[in-house]
Amino acid sequence: MAASSLSHLPSAALPHHRHATVKLLRRRPFTVKSLSTPTTTPTTLTQDQLKQLAAVKAVDSVKSGMVLGLGTGSTAAFAVARIGELLSTGQLTNIIGIPTSKRTQEQAASLGIPLSVLDDHPRIDLAIDGADEVDPDLNLVKGRGGALLREKMVEAASDKFIVVVDDTKLVDGLGGSKLAMPVEVVQFCWKYNLKRLQEIFKELGCEAKLRLEGEKPYVTDNSNYIVDLYFPTPIKDAEAAGREISALEGVVEHGLFLGMATEVIIAGKTGVSVKTK
């Protein structure tokens, strides 16, 4: 599937098992069904301009009357801005947005995007969000912005989930960037769960750290803490890892988004390309 022409930017740019270890199994074969030819850009663009270009491409899938999952993060903010612009000019109508964080809710409300919640709209037509890592099977790490629980709830309820990233987010295996893989935990006895998370992955050399904001623990929109896991090498069996993490009492959610993305739009120095399942 070839990417459509992207010759313009929008007029405004907004910005249990206790003591268990994960079994390392070989990944099942997977085939990406479609990889578009990159859309070339006539001039060299900054990373933010490329993100914006990819976000515009994602919003091309939005139709009037849709219920939309509105993602969180710098790339998702461009998509929200574009949706707001199209609403203001009448090119989109009857849109309802389900935000995945308080900051996305504030941005969308400021742009006049009508908002609701999953309680009232349990089925979402399309979600658009960024990601921190994307592997060749279109599995994701998300949540370095702290919104992983609401993101996963909204995106799991979506018929289609488009992910927008720049090419620095592409990895051979999840955890491969050696940056944080977040786990949201309740505040009660968080040290206990931090130690248990590190114990699960001790054979992988994982380091578990409480996320801080200044000198205090970072608190999510759901009043929880985040334990960030740092892996020296990619996780060989993300599904097994996710099951082991979720089995711990006090774990609310983890940042492994497996089998959820239906399309990934990638912005790179040579332009924008699209991967679909």
mmCIF file of C-alpha atoms in Angstrom:
data_model
loop_
_atom_site.group_PDB
_atom_site.id
_atom_site.type_symbol
_atom_site.label_atom_id
_atom_site.label_comp_id
_atom_site.label_asym_id
_atom_site.label_seq_id
_atom_site.Cartn_x
_atom_site.Cartn_y
_atom_site.Cartn_z
ATOM 1 C CA MET A 1 0.000 0.000 0.000
ATOM 2 C CA ALA A 2 1.622 3.247 -1.096
ATOM 3 C CA ALA A 3 1.404 6.256 1.169
ATOM 4 C CA SER A 4 -0.669 9.128 -0.172
ATOM 5 C CA SER A 5 0.988 12.414 -1.073
ATOM 6 C CA LEU A 6 1.902 14.566 1.898
ATOM 7 C CA SER A 7 2.939 17.813 0.295
ATOM 8 C CA HIS A 8 1.660 20.146 2.964
ATOM 9 C CA LEU A 9 1.691 20.675 6.688
ATOM 10 C CA PRO A 10 -1.312 21.916 8.673
ATOM 11 C CA SER A 11 -1.465 25.651 9.029
ATOM 12 C CA ALA A 12 -0.881 25.519 12.781
ATOM 13 C CA ALA A 13 1.648 23.278 14.555
ATOM 14 C CA LEU A 14 1.019 22.603 18.229
ATOM 15 C CA PRO A 15 3.492 21.522 19.485
ATOM 16 C CA HIS A 16 2.762 -15.252 40.013
ATOM 17 C CA HIS A 17 4.078 -16.067 40.682
ATOM 18 C CA ARG A 18 6.477 -14.965 43.309
ATOM 19 C CA HIS A 19 10.177 -15.349 42.495
ATOM 20 C CA ALA A 20 9.249 -16.493 39.007
ATOM 21 C CA THR A 21 11.525 -15.831 36.086
ATOM 22 C CA VAL A 22 10.430 -15.268 32.524
ATOM 23 C CA LYS A 23 10.951 -18.204 30.208
ATOM 24 C CA LEU A 24 12.774 -17.132 27.084
ATOM 25 C CA LEU A 25 10.899 -18.633 24.154
ATOM 26 C CA ARG A 26 11.410 -18.155 20.446
ATOM 27 C CA ARG A 27 9.015 -15.687 18.875
ATOM 28 C CA ARG A 28 6.395 -17.163 16.584
ATOM 29 C CA PRO A 29 6.785 -16.245 12.895
ATOM 30 C CA PHE A 30 4.989 -13.032 11.959
ATOM 31 C CA THR A 31 4.546 -11.270 8.666
ATOM 32 C CA VAL A 32 3.778 -7.614 8.141
ATOM 33 C CA LYS A 33 1.255 -7.632 5.310
ATOM 34 C CA SER A 34 2.012 -4.212 3.910
ATOM 35 C CA LEU A 35 4.948 -1.838 3.899
ATOM 36 C CA SER A 36 4.482 1.342 1.918
ATOM 37 C CA THR A 37 7.132 3.069 -0.118
ATOM 38 C CA PRO A 38 8.317 6.120 1.832
ATOM 39 C CA THR A 39 6.836 9.434 0.761
ATOM 40 C CA THR A 40 9.846 11.635 0.062
ATOM 41 C CA THR A 41 10.069 15.171 1.369
ATOM 42 C CA PRO A 42 11.317 17.967 -0.878
ATOM 43 C CA THR A 43 13.447 19.611 1.797
ATOM 44 C CA THR A 44 15.130 18.552 4.998
ATOM 45 C CA LEU A 45 12.656 18.750 7.880
ATOM 46 C CA THR A 46 13.193 18.814 11.620
ATOM 47 C CA GLN A 47 12.130 15.856 13.730
ATOM 48 C CA ASP A 48 9.079 17.764 14.971
ATOM 49 C CA GLN A 49 8.076 18.625 11.396
ATOM 50 C CA LEU A 50 8.372 14.963 10.424
ATOM 51 C CA LYS A 51 6.229 13.961 13.415
ATOM 52 C CA GLN A 52 3.677 16.541 12.361
ATOM 53 C CA LEU A 53 3.684 15.253 8.785
ATOM 54 C CA ALA A 54 3.082 11.688 10.028
ATOM 55 C CA ALA A 55 0.312 12.885 12.349
ATOM 56 C CA VAL A 56 -1.433 14.580 9.418
ATOM 57 C CA LYS A 57 -1.269 11.285 7.542
ATOM 58 C CA ALA A 58 -2.886 9.498 10.509
ATOM 59 C CA VAL A 59 -5.700 12.051 10.714
ATOM 60 C CA ASP A 60 -6.485 11.387 7.038
ATOM 61 C CA SER A 61 -8.196 8.234 8.365
ATOM 62 C CA VAL A 62 -10.586 10.258 10.537
ATOM 63 C CA LYS A 63 -14.124 10.598 9.182
ATOM 64 C CA SER A 64 -17.030 12.729 10.363
ATOM 65 C CA GLY A 65 -19.191 11.029 12.980
ATOM 66 C CA MET A 66 -16.345 8.993 14.488
ATOM 67 C CA VAL A 67 -15.585 8.375 18.137
ATOM 68 C CA LEU A 68 -11.826 8.882 18.469
ATOM 69 C CA GLY A 69 -9.253 7.808 21.020
ATOM 70 C CA LEU A 70 -6.938 10.775 21.535
ATOM 71 C CA GLY A 71 -3.405 9.752 22.480
ATOM 72 C CA THR A 72 -0.850 11.385 24.728
ATOM 73 C CA GLY A 73 2.620 12.728 23.950
ATOM 74 C CA SER A 74 4.387 15.099 21.584
ATOM 75 C CA THR A 75 3.459 13.225 18.395
ATOM 76 C CA ALA A 76 -0.142 12.587 19.430
ATOM 77 C CA ALA A 77 -0.472 16.299 20.218
ATOM 78 C CA PHE A 78 0.069 17.077 16.528
ATOM 79 C CA ALA A 79 -2.785 14.714 15.620
ATOM 80 C CA VAL A 80 -5.089 16.325 18.181
ATOM 81 C CA ALA A 81 -4.160 19.754 16.817
ATOM 82 C CA ARG A 82 -4.978 18.643 13.263
ATOM 83 C CA ILE A 83 -8.352 17.228 14.334
ATOM 84 C CA GLY A 84 -9.145 20.519 16.050
ATOM 85 C CA GLU A 85 -8.191 22.449 12.913
ATOM 86 C CA LEU A 86 -10.411 20.300 10.682
ATOM 87 C CA LEU A 87 -13.322 20.709 13.086
ATOM 88 C CA SER A 88 -12.891 24.471 13.180
ATOM 89 C CA THR A 89 -13.006 24.700 9.378
ATOM 90 C CA GLY A 90 -15.989 22.363 9.077
ATOM 91 C CA GLN A 91 -14.031 19.653 7.247
ATOM 92 C CA LEU A 92 -14.894 17.292 10.106
ATOM 93 C CA THR A 93 -18.180 17.239 12.015
ATOM 94 C CA ASN A 94 -19.798 15.238 14.813
ATOM 95 C CA ILE A 95 -16.499 14.030 16.264
ATOM 96 C CA ILE A 96 -16.293 12.766 19.846
ATOM 97 C CA GLY A 97 -12.891 12.421 21.472
ATOM 98 C CA ILE A 98 -11.917 10.094 24.310
ATOM 99 C CA PRO A 99 -8.697 11.507 25.819
ATOM 100 C CA THR A 100 -6.034 9.250 27.322
ATOM 101 C CA SER A 101 -4.674 11.759 29.823
ATOM 102 C CA LYS A 102 -5.518 14.980 31.605
ATOM 103 C CA ARG A 103 -3.111 16.959 29.430
ATOM 104 C CA THR A 104 -4.685 15.613 26.238
ATOM 105 C CA GLN A 105 -8.104 16.444 27.667
ATOM 106 C CA GLU A 106 -6.952 20.020 28.270
ATOM 107 C CA GLN A 107 -5.494 20.368 24.766
ATOM 108 C CA ALA A 108 -8.571 18.911 23.059
ATOM 109 C CA ALA A 109 -10.960 21.045 25.091
ATOM 110 C CA SER A 110 -8.983 24.184 24.199
ATOM 111 C CA LEU A 111 -9.435 23.296 20.505
ATOM 112 C CA GLY A 112 -13.179 22.812 20.827
ATOM 113 C CA ILE A 113 -13.130 19.025 20.340
ATOM 114 C CA PRO A 114 -16.220 17.488 22.017
ATOM 115 C CA LEU A 115 -15.081 15.003 24.679
ATOM 116 C CA SER A 116 -16.548 11.998 26.437
ATOM 117 C CA VAL A 117 -15.440 8.896 28.364
ATOM 118 C CA LEU A 118 -15.412 5.127 27.845
ATOM 119 C CA ASP A 119 -18.377 4.749 30.199
ATOM 120 C CA ASP A 120 -20.554 6.533 27.642
ATOM 121 C CA HIS A 121 -18.751 5.374 24.479
ATOM 122 C CA PRO A 122 -17.350 1.878 25.089
ATOM 123 C CA ARG A 123 -16.719 1.320 21.379
ATOM 124 C CA ILE A 124 -14.198 3.587 19.670
ATOM 125 C CA ASP A 125 -13.845 3.787 15.898
ATOM 126 C CA LEU A 126 -10.216 4.881 15.761
ATOM 127 C CA ALA A 127 -7.411 5.700 18.192
ATOM 128 C CA ILE A 128 -4.296 7.663 17.217
ATOM 129 C CA ASP A 129 -1.282 7.701 19.531
ATOM 130 C CA GLY A 130 2.494 7.648 19.625
ATOM 131 C CA ALA A 131 4.796 4.947 20.984
ATOM 132 C CA ASP A 132 8.172 4.720 22.670
ATOM 133 C CA GLU A 133 9.276 1.581 20.827
ATOM 134 C CA VAL A 134 7.940 -0.369 17.827
ATOM 135 C CA ASP A 135 9.247 -3.838 16.966
ATOM 136 C CA PRO A 136 9.076 -5.528 13.526
ATOM 137 C CA ASP A 137 5.775 -7.220 14.511
ATOM 138 C CA LEU A 138 4.199 -3.833 15.353
ATOM 139 C CA ASN A 139 4.259 -4.560 19.094
ATOM 140 C CA LEU A 140 4.882 -1.508 21.234
ATOM 141 C CA VAL A 141 6.347 -0.107 24.410
ATOM 142 C CA LYS A 142 4.307 2.848 25.619
ATOM 143 C CA GLY A 143 3.959 4.854 28.785
ATOM 144 C CA ARG A 144 7.159 6.833 29.183
ATOM 145 C CA GLY A 145 4.827 9.834 29.297
ATOM 146 C CA GLY A 146 3.027 8.243 32.247
ATOM 147 C CA ALA A 147 -0.370 7.639 30.594
ATOM 148 C CA LEU A 148 -0.074 3.899 29.905
ATOM 149 C CA LEU A 149 -3.178 2.739 31.807
ATOM 150 C CA ARG A 150 -5.641 5.103 30.149
ATOM 151 C CA GLU A 151 -3.915 4.658 26.799
ATOM 152 C CA LYS A 152 -4.255 0.891 26.950
ATOM 153 C CA MET A 153 -7.892 1.034 28.051
ATOM 154 C CA VAL A 154 -8.873 3.407 25.246
ATOM 155 C CA GLU A 155 -6.804 1.734 22.553
ATOM 156 C CA ALA A 156 -7.990 -1.759 23.478
ATOM 157 C CA ALA A 157 -11.562 -0.519 22.977
ATOM 158 C CA SER A 158 -10.757 0.825 19.481
ATOM 159 C CA ASP A 159 -11.661 -0.888 16.221
ATOM 160 C CA LYS A 160 -8.509 0.557 14.655
ATOM 161 C CA PHE A 161 -5.332 1.812 16.337
ATOM 162 C CA ILE A 162 -2.920 3.945 14.311
ATOM 163 C CA VAL A 163 0.504 4.550 15.848
ATOM 164 C CA VAL A 164 2.582 7.555 14.796
ATOM 165 C CA VAL A 165 6.335 7.545 15.468
ATOM 166 C CA ASP A 166 9.623 8.810 14.132
ATOM 167 C CA ASP A 167 12.169 6.249 12.983
ATOM 168 C CA THR A 168 14.235 6.504 16.174
ATOM 169 C CA LYS A 169 11.475 4.493 17.892
ATOM 170 C CA LEU A 170 12.050 1.395 15.744
ATOM 171 C CA VAL A 171 13.752 -1.495 17.578
ATOM 172 C CA ASP A 172 14.600 -5.102 16.764
ATOM 173 C CA GLY A 173 12.952 -6.231 20.015
ATOM 174 C CA LEU A 174 10.996 -4.514 22.778
ATOM 175 C CA GLY A 175 13.292 -3.134 25.442
ATOM 176 C CA GLY A 176 15.963 -2.775 22.783
ATOM 177 C CA SER A 177 16.320 0.975 23.225
ATOM 178 C CA LYS A 178 17.607 0.332 26.784
ATOM 179 C CA LEU A 179 15.195 3.027 27.930
ATOM 180 C CA ALA A 180 12.324 2.647 30.390
ATOM 181 C CA MET A 181 9.616 0.006 30.065
ATOM 182 C CA PRO A 182 7.050 1.350 32.547
ATOM 183 C CA VAL A 183 4.912 -0.572 35.014
ATOM 184 C CA GLU A 184 2.148 1.299 36.861
ATOM 185 C CA VAL A 185 1.802 0.130 40.476
ATOM 186 C CA VAL A 186 -0.311 1.150 43.462
ATOM 187 C CA GLN A 187 1.428 3.378 45.983
ATOM 188 C CA PHE A 188 0.851 0.860 48.789
ATOM 189 C CA CYS A 189 4.097 -1.090 49.360
ATOM 190 C CA TRP A 190 5.602 0.018 46.069
ATOM 191 C CA LYS A 191 9.092 -1.045 47.188
ATOM 192 C CA TYR A 192 7.809 -4.584 47.626
ATOM 193 C CA ASN A 193 6.607 -4.648 44.034
ATOM 194 C CA LEU A 194 9.745 -2.969 42.713
ATOM 195 C CA LYS A 195 11.811 -5.778 44.236
ATOM 196 C CA ARG A 196 9.463 -8.434 42.854
ATOM 197 C CA LEU A 197 9.626 -6.935 39.371
ATOM 198 C CA GLN A 198 13.395 -6.940 39.456
ATOM 199 C CA GLU A 199 13.387 -10.539 40.702
ATOM 200 C CA ILE A 200 11.254 -11.682 37.766
ATOM 201 C CA PHE A 201 13.802 -10.391 35.277
ATOM 202 C CA LYS A 202 17.020 -10.994 37.230
ATOM 203 C CA GLU A 203 18.327 -13.415 34.595
ATOM 204 C CA LEU A 204 17.998 -10.648 32.001
ATOM 205 C CA GLY A 205 20.000 -8.162 34.072
ATOM 206 C CA CYS A 206 17.010 -5.858 34.411
ATOM 207 C CA GLU A 207 17.191 -2.821 36.696
ATOM 208 C CA ALA A 208 13.982 -1.514 38.301
ATOM 209 C CA LYS A 209 13.709 2.138 39.362
ATOM 210 C CA LEU A 210 10.896 4.219 40.816
ATOM 211 C CA ARG A 211 10.087 7.106 38.487
ATOM 212 C CA LEU A 212 10.664 10.461 40.112
ATOM 213 C CA GLU A 213 9.446 13.973 39.381
ATOM 214 C CA GLY A 214 12.068 16.149 40.961
ATOM 215 C CA GLU A 215 12.764 14.551 44.332
ATOM 216 C CA LYS A 216 9.286 13.042 44.742
ATOM 217 C CA PRO A 217 7.702 9.977 43.147
ATOM 218 C CA TYR A 218 5.951 10.666 39.854
ATOM 219 C CA VAL A 219 2.181 10.263 40.317
ATOM 220 C CA THR A 220 0.002 9.196 37.380
ATOM 221 C CA ASP A 221 -3.424 10.606 36.511
ATOM 222 C CA ASN A 222 -4.775 7.590 38.420
ATOM 223 C CA SER A 223 -2.809 8.434 41.598
ATOM 224 C CA ASN A 224 -0.401 5.517 41.130
ATOM 225 C CA TYR A 225 3.382 5.248 40.923
ATOM 226 C CA ILE A 226 5.484 3.990 38.003
ATOM 227 C CA VAL A 227 8.347 1.517 38.262
ATOM 228 C CA ASP A 228 10.561 1.761 35.175
ATOM 229 C CA LEU A 229 12.310 -1.411 34.011
ATOM 230 C CA TYR A 230 15.596 -1.098 32.109
ATOM 231 C CA PHE A 231 16.720 -4.059 30.033
ATOM 232 C CA PRO A 232 20.302 -4.351 28.728
ATOM 233 C CA THR A 233 19.079 -6.490 25.813
ATOM 234 C CA PRO A 234 15.698 -6.894 24.087
ATOM 235 C CA ILE A 235 12.992 -8.974 25.764
ATOM 236 C CA LYS A 236 12.887 -12.277 23.875
ATOM 237 C CA ASP A 237 9.324 -13.191 24.857
ATOM 238 C CA ALA A 238 7.235 -10.077 25.476
ATOM 239 C CA GLU A 239 4.002 -12.043 25.926
ATOM 240 C CA ALA A 240 5.517 -14.106 28.736
ATOM 241 C CA ALA A 241 6.966 -10.961 30.294
ATOM 242 C CA GLY A 242 3.583 -9.252 30.223
ATOM 243 C CA ARG A 243 1.882 -12.238 31.870
ATOM 244 C CA GLU A 244 4.453 -12.398 34.663
ATOM 245 C CA ILE A 245 4.189 -8.684 35.371
ATOM 246 C CA SER A 246 0.382 -8.722 35.401
ATOM 247 C CA ALA A 247 0.356 -11.662 37.827
ATOM 248 C CA LEU A 248 1.835 -9.537 40.616
ATOM 249 C CA GLU A 249 -0.684 -8.155 43.102
ATOM 250 C CA GLY A 250 -0.436 -4.383 43.166
ATOM 251 C CA VAL A 251 0.538 -4.058 39.508
ATOM 252 C CA VAL A 252 -2.054 -1.941 37.725
ATOM 253 C CA GLU A 253 -0.775 -2.120 34.129
ATOM 254 C CA HIS A 254 2.420 -2.462 32.089
ATOM 255 C CA GLY A 255 3.716 -0.682 29.030
ATOM 256 C CA LEU A 256 3.829 -3.669 26.670
ATOM 257 C CA PHE A 257 1.142 -3.097 24.021
ATOM 258 C CA LEU A 258 1.115 -6.415 22.191
ATOM 259 C CA GLY A 259 -0.926 -7.148 19.083
ATOM 260 C CA MET A 260 -2.845 -3.872 19.400
ATOM 261 C CA ALA A 261 -1.550 -1.628 16.614
ATOM 262 C CA THR A 262 -3.252 -2.048 13.248
ATOM 263 C CA GLU A 263 -1.080 0.516 11.436
ATOM 264 C CA VAL A 264 2.188 2.296 12.173
ATOM 265 C CA ILE A 265 3.079 5.546 10.407
ATOM 266 C CA ILE A 266 6.832 6.198 10.527
ATOM 267 C CA ALA A 267 8.433 9.587 9.966
ATOM 268 C CA GLY A 268 12.075 9.509 8.876
ATOM 269 C CA LYS A 269 14.591 11.772 7.231
ATOM 270 C CA THR A 270 13.542 10.444 3.816
ATOM 271 C CA GLY A 271 9.832 10.962 4.447
ATOM 272 C CA VAL A 272 6.837 9.044 5.785
ATOM 273 C CA SER A 273 6.094 5.331 5.375
ATOM 274 C CA VAL A 274 3.284 3.091 6.597
ATOM 275 C CA LYS A 275 3.306 -0.440 7.988
ATOM 276 C CA THR A 276 0.084 -2.396 8.402
ATOM 277 C CA LYS A 277 -0.794 -5.889 9.531
#
